[in-house]
């Protein structure tokens, strides 16, 4: 087209664009991977009621060391979220039940569907552990569709 | 002197905003912040946590951008295309490739764009785009590459006009918007011999492009194919182009010969695109409510398949192509029978299909508005987390308790208000289209009736969808 030949360079714009791109790469230098923490800690999650449904639920976590001994004295936080942006996650702190078991008291499934349960544990020795569980098919209120059939998951 | 209504009270008259719009670098200034956000989305999408609610690629495009663009369309017009960062690549491409060829004649029109839109909506569900920061980042990067390649090889604005699904979403829904780029005084255009708004010109020694979409201002009407790029406004030597206010949906009421577009009533491709977008507004919302999973499982059983992609493909072909075509033709047939019109069925269906655009826009507003209003503030903890993960704990611990902009009890009322505003817009548009088509008021009323019933049925379907409990799953065929 005729105007293509007439167009004159506008270098300033492209310098700004390039600088923005470089700045973005520099400002965020690190990959944002989630750390899982020590691998010698085994974590098992149970959800009650099972099958899970929208409403109050109790999530119980059992923490074991590599030798099977219960992990005592940990501070364990549970975060429930879903795969769609925009919902406020459900975040609660568990209470210890003894023998390495920790349970939530006021956890609520706020929507039907597939949930992601993120467990963060601060161990008594200062180490931190994070595990993620998928809980598929949390049923809507009054709906009997089973969630995770076993109701128990291991990591 | 023939001044255009609304033009004198246009955006250019507003303090500050008017001065900004007149600034020749206004578009670039609007594009750069959006470019920065797009780069953040791509970066976090590739390298951040692959959990959508905790990633900028999960939050910014699917929650904020979608919510803000429909609100912008409701309050002003096609502001996203104005600030489109992908178009920054056009200038770069054309500096590298000096000679562009014309876009193939066979691909002009909206059929390809309508097909790409169907493909996009299908892939959104089949690939769970909203749940995958990595795929979202890939899509954004592909957009930059696509715009660069297409506009580098071909002259004009083929990426925007014939390909971009986002652009088509805006062109169609902006039919219901309250603002458009138009001339202040058409008499000035008629006496203009240079047509710079189309061809471009040198301004202060620098080249100012004219309209790349070929929308000559003297006969430009409405928002179809207008990206609000402001090139015409800056190229006009008579300062005769503005952003003017108008009654929302009013450009649907008449069907003038539009520069670069023709008459809407003769553009079957454009009507098909509009219908795809209207019905996609309902199908997209249907994908998020509990009954859809039972329906999809039933369909999978019927087809004896465990392929989710196949089931969704069938659902989208029926929902976005077959059903809209059948309903539009049925409404046209009823309209013709009741009014005694003599036109061919397809011509009638084409003429009236646009009246459903406000209904579809109302549904988009209700759906995307809901997500935005319930989750807008989640950007705070996600941004806090992104910055902290980069080793820069400037903003403290992420506030994961933040989310909604309004109380939950307001949401249904707001959604239904948007939906019913859409219905009202469709009813008015259908009535005015019938009135413009048929001089006899009685016949016009009969012609209007089937389209009013169709709009009402869509509105009821939308209300039913909004009343369903939401359910979010990655797949419906899980064991």
PDB file of C-alpha atoms in Angstrom, chain B residues 5 35 49 67 107 152 195 215 240 275 313 319 339 383 393 418 472:
ATOM      1  CA  UNK B   5     -26.364  13.781  16.626  1.00  0.00           C
ATOM      2  CA  UNK B  35       1.338  -5.042  27.089  1.00  0.00           C
ATOM      3  CA  UNK B  49       2.528 -22.110  39.986  1.00  0.00           C
ATOM      4  CA  UNK B  67     -15.057  -8.584  33.371  1.00  0.00           C
ATOM      5  CA  UNK B 107     -11.220 -15.286   3.127  1.00  0.00           C
ATOM      6  CA  UNK B 152       3.297  -8.510   8.488  1.00  0.00           C
ATOM      7  CA  UNK B 195      -9.772  11.276   2.327  1.00  0.00           C
ATOM      8  CA  UNK B 215     -13.884   2.319   7.148  1.00  0.00           C
ATOM      9  CA  UNK B 240     -13.967  16.236  12.104  1.00  0.00           C
ATOM     10  CA  UNK B 275     -25.652 -15.670  16.310  1.00  0.00           C
ATOM     11  CA  UNK B 313     -17.435 -30.894  19.916  1.00  0.00           C
ATOM     12  CA  UNK B 319     -25.240 -25.271  20.367  1.00  0.00           C
ATOM     13  CA  UNK B 339     -46.459 -10.371   8.378  1.00  0.00           C
ATOM     14  CA  UNK B 383       0.130 -10.286  42.916  1.00  0.00           C
ATOM     15  CA  UNK B 393       8.476  -9.406  49.848  1.00  0.00           C
ATOM     16  CA  UNK B 418     -27.916  -7.214  33.059  1.00  0.00           C
ATOM     17  CA  UNK B 472     -16.437 -26.456  38.635  1.00  0.00           C
TER      18      UNK B 472
END
